[in-house]
Coordinates of N, CA and C in Angstrom, one line a residue:
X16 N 0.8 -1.2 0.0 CA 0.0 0.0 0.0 C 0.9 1.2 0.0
X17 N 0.7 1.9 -0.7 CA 1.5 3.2 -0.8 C 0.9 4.9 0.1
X18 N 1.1 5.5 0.4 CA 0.9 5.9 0.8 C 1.0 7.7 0.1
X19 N 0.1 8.6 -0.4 CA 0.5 9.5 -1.5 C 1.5 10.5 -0.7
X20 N 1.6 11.3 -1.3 CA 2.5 12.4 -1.1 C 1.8 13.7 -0.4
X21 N 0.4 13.7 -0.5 CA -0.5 14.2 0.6 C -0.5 13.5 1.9
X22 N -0.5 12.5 1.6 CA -0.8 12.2 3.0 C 0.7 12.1 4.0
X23 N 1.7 11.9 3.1 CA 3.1 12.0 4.0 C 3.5 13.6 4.9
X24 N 3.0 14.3 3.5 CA 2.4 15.6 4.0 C 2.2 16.0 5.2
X25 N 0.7 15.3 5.1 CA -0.4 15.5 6.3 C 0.2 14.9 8.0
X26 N 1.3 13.6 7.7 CA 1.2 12.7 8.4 C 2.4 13.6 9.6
X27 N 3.4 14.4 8.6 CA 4.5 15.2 9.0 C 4.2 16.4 9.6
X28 N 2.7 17.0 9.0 CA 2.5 18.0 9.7 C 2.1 17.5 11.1
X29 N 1.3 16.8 11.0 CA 0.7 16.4 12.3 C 2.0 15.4 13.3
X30 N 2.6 15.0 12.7 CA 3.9 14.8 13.8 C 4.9 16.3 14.9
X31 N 5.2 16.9 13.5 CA 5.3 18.1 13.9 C 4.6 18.8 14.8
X32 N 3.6 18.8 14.7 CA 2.2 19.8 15.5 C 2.6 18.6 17.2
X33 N 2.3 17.3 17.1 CA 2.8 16.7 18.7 C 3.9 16.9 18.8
X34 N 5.5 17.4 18.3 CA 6.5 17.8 18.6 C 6.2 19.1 19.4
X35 N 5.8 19.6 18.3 CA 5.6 21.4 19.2 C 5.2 21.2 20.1
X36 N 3.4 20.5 20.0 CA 3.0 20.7 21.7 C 4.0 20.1 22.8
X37 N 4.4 18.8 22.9 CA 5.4 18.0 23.7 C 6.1 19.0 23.9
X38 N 7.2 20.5 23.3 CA 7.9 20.9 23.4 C 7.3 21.9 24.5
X39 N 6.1 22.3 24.3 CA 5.4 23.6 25.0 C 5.4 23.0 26.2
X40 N 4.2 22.2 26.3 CA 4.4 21.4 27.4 C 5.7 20.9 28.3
X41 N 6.7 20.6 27.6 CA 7.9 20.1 28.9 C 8.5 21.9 28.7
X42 N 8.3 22.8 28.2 CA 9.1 24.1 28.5 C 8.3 25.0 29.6
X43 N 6.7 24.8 29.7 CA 6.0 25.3 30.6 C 6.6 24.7 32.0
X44 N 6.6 23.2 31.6 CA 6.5 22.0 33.3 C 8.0 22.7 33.8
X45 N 9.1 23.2 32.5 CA 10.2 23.4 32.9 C 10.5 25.0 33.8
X46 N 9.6 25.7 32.8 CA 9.0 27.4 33.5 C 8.6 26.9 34.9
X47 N 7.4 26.2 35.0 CA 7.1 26.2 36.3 C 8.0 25.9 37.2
X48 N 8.8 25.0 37.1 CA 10.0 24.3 38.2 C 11.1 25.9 38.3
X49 N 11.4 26.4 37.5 CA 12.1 27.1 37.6 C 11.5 28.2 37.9
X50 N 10.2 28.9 38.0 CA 9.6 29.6 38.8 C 10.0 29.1 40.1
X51 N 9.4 28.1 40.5 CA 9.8 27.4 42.1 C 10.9 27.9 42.5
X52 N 12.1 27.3 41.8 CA 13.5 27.7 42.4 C 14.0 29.2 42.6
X53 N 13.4 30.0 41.6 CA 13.2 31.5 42.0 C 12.7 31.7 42.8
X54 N 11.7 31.5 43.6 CA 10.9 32.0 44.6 C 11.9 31.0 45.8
X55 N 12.6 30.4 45.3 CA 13.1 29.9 46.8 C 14.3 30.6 46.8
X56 N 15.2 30.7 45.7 CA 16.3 31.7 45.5 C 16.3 32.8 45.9
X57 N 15.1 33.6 45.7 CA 14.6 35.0 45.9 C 14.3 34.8 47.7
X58 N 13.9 34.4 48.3 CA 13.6 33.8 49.3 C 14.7 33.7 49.9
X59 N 15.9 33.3 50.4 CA 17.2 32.9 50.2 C 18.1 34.2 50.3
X60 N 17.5 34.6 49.4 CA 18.6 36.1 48.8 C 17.9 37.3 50.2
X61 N 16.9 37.2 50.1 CA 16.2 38.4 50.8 C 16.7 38.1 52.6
X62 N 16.7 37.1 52.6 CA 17.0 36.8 54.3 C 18.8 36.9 54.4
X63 N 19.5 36.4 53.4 CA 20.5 36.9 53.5 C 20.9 38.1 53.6
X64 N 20.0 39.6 52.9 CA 20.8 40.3 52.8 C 19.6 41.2 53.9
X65 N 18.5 40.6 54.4 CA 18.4 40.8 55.8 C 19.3 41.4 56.5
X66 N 19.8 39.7 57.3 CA 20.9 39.3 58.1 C 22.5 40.2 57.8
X67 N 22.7 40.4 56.2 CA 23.8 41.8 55.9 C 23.1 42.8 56.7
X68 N 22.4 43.3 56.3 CA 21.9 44.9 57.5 C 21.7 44.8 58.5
X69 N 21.5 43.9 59.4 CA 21.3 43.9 60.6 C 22.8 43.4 61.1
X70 N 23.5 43.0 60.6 CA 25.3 42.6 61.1 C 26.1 43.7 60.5
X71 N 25.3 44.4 60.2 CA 26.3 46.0 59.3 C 25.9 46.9 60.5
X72 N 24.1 47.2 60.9 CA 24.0 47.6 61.9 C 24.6 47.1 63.2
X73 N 24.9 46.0 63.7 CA 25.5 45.9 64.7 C 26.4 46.1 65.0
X74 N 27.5 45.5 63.7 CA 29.3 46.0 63.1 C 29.7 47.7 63.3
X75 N 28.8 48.6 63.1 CA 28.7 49.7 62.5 C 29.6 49.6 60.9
X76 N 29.2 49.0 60.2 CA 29.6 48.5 58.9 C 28.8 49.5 57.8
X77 N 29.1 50.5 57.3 CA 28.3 51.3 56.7 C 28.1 50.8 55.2
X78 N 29.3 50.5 54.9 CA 29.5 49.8 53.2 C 28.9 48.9 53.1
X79 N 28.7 47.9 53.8 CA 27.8 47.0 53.8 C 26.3 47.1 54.1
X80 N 26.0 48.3 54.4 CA 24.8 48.9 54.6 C 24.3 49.6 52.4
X81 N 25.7 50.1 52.8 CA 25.5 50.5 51.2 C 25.3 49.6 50.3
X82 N 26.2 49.0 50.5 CA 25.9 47.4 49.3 C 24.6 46.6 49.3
X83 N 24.0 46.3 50.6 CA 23.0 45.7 50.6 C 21.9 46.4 49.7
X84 N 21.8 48.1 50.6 CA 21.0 48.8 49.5 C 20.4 48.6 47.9
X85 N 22.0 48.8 47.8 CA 22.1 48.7 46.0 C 21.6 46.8 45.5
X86 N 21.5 46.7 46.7 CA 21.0 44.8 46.1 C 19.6 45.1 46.5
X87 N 18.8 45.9 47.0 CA 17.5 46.0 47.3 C 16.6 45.3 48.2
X88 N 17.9 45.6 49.2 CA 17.2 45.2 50.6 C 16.3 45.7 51.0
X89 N 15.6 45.4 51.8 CA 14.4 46.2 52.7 C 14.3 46.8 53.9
X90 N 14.8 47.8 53.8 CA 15.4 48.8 55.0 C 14.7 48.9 56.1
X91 N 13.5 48.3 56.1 CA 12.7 48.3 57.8 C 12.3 47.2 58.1
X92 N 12.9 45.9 57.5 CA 12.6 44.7 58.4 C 12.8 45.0 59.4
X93 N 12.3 43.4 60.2 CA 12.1 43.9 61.5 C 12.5 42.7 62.1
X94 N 13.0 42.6 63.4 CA 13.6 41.3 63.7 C 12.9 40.4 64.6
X95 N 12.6 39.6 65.2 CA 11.5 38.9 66.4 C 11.8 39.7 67.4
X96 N 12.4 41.0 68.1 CA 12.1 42.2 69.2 C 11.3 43.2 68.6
X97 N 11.5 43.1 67.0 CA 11.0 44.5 66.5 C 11.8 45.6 65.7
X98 N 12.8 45.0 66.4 CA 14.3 45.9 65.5 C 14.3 46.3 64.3
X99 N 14.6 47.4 63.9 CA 14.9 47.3 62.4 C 16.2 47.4 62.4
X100 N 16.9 47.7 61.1 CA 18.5 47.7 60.9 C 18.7 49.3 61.7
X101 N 18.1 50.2 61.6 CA 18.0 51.6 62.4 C 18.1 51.9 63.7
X102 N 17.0 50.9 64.7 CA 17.3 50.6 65.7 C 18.5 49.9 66.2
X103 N 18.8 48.8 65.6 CA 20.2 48.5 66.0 C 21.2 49.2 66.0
X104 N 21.5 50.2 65.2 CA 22.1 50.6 64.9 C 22.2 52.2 65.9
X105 N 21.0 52.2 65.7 CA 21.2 53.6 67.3 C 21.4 52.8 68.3
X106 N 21.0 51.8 68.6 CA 21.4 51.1 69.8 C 22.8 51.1 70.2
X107 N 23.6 50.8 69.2 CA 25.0 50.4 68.8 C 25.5 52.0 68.9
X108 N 25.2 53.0 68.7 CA 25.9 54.6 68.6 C 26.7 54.8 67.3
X109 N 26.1 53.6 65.6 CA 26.7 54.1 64.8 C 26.2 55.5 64.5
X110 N 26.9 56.3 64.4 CA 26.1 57.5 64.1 C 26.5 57.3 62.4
X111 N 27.7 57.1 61.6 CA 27.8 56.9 60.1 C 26.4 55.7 59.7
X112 N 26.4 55.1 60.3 CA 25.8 54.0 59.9 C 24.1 54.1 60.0
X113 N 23.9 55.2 61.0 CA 22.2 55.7 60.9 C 22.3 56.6 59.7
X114 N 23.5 57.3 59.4 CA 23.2 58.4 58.6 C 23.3 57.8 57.1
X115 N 23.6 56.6 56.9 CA 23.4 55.8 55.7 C 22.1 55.3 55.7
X116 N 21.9 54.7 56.8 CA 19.9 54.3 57.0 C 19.1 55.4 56.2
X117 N 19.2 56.4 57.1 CA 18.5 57.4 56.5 C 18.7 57.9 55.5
X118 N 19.4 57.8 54.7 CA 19.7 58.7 53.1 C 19.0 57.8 52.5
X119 N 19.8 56.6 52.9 CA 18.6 55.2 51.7 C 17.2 54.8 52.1
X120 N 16.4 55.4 53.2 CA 15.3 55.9 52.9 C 14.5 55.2 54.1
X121 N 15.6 55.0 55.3 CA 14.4 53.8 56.5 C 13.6 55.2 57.4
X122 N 12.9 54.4 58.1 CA 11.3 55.3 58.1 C 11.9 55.3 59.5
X123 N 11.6 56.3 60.3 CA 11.6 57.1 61.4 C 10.7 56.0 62.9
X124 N 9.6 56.4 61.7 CA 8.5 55.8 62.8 C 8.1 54.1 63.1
X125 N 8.9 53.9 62.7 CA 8.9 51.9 63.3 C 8.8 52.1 64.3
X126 N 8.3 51.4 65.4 CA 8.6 50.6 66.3 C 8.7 49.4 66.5
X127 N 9.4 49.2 68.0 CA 9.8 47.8 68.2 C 8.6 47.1 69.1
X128 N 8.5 45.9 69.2 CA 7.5 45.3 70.1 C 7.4 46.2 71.3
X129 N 8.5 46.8 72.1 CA 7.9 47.6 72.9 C 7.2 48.9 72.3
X130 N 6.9 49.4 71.5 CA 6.4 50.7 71.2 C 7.5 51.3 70.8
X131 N 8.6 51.6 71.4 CA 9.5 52.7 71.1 C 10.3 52.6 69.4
X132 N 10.5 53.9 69.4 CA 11.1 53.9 68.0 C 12.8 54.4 68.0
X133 N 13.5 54.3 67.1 CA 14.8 54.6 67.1 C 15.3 56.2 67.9
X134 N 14.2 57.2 67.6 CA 14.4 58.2 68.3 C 14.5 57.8 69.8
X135 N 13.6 57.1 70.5 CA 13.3 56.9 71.7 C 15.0 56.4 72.1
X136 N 14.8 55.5 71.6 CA 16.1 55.1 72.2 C 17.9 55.6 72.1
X137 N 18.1 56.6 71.2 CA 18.9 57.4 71.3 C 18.5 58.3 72.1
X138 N 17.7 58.9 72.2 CA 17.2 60.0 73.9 C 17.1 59.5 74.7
X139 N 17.0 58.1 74.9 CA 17.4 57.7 76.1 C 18.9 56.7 76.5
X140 N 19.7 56.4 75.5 CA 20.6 56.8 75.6 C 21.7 57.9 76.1
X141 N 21.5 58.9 75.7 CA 22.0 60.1 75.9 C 23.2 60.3 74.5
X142 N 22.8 59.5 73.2 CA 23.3 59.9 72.9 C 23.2 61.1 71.3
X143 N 23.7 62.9 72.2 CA 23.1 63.4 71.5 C 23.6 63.5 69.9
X144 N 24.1 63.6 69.4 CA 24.9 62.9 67.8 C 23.5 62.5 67.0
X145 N 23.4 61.2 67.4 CA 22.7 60.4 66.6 C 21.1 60.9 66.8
X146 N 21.2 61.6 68.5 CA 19.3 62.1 68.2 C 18.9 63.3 67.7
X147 N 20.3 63.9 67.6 CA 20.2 65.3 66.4 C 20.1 65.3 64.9
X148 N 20.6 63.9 64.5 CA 20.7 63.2 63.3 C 18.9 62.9 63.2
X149 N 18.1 61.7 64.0 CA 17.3 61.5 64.2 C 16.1 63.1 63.9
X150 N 16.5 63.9 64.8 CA 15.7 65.0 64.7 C 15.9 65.5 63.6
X151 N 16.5 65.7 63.0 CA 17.1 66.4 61.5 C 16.3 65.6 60.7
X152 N 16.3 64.5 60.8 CA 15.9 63.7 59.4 C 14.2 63.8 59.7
X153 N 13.5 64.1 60.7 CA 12.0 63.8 61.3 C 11.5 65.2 60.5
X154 N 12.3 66.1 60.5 CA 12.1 67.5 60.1 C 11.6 67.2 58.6
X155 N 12.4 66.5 57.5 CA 12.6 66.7 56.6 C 11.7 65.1 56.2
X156 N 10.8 64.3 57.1 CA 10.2 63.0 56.8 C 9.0 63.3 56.1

């Protein structure tokens, strides 16, 4: 039985047409998997560079403050007390290292699980530097 030249045609297109789909299909199943691993990567990356700001704030590590930045950290997490990288960091008496907080844009008004915010606790430190810094930047919030 022979088979015409239409129909080899036909037989090719339609082989082709289940290549394509098979192809879409294992490229989507492949998108999805690799969505997953981004969202876990991304996931991953963000708690790392967490953990960079809050060990920059504690270090008084300002560059590392800056670098995180520019990787698009999130300048008011907050830690299981309530901390952000700002409070630590007035905690600590970086005064360079608040005044990088603040240019790159962390918010004044956080508080920690107790209520208080970064101001509070440089005024009650006594240390006046960083609550003049603090007041300076509330002026201009």
């Amino acid at each position: 039985m022979s088979v015409s030249i239409f129909n080899k045609s036909k037989h090719k297109k339609i082989i082709l047409l289940i290549v394509v789909i098979f192809i879409i299909k294992a490229t989507y199943a492949r998108n999805q998997d690799n969505a997953k691993q981004y969202a876990v990567l991304s996931f991953f990356k963000n708690q790392l560079l967490h953990q960079l700001l809050f060990n920059a704030a504690m270090t008084g590590n300002e560059l590392l403050i800056i670098d995180a930045v520019k990787r698009n950290a999130q300048l008011n997490i907050q830690d299981r007390k309530g901390y952000t990288p700002l409070i630590v960091a007035v905690l600590n008496g970086y005064y360079h290292v608040v005044e990088a907080l603040l240019m790159a844009g962390a918010m004044l008004s956080i508080k920690d699980n107790s209520g208080r915010t970064a101001l509070d606790y440089a005024l009650q430190s006594n240390n006046k530097k960083v609550a003049a810094l603090l007041l300076e930047a509330a002026k201009n919030y």
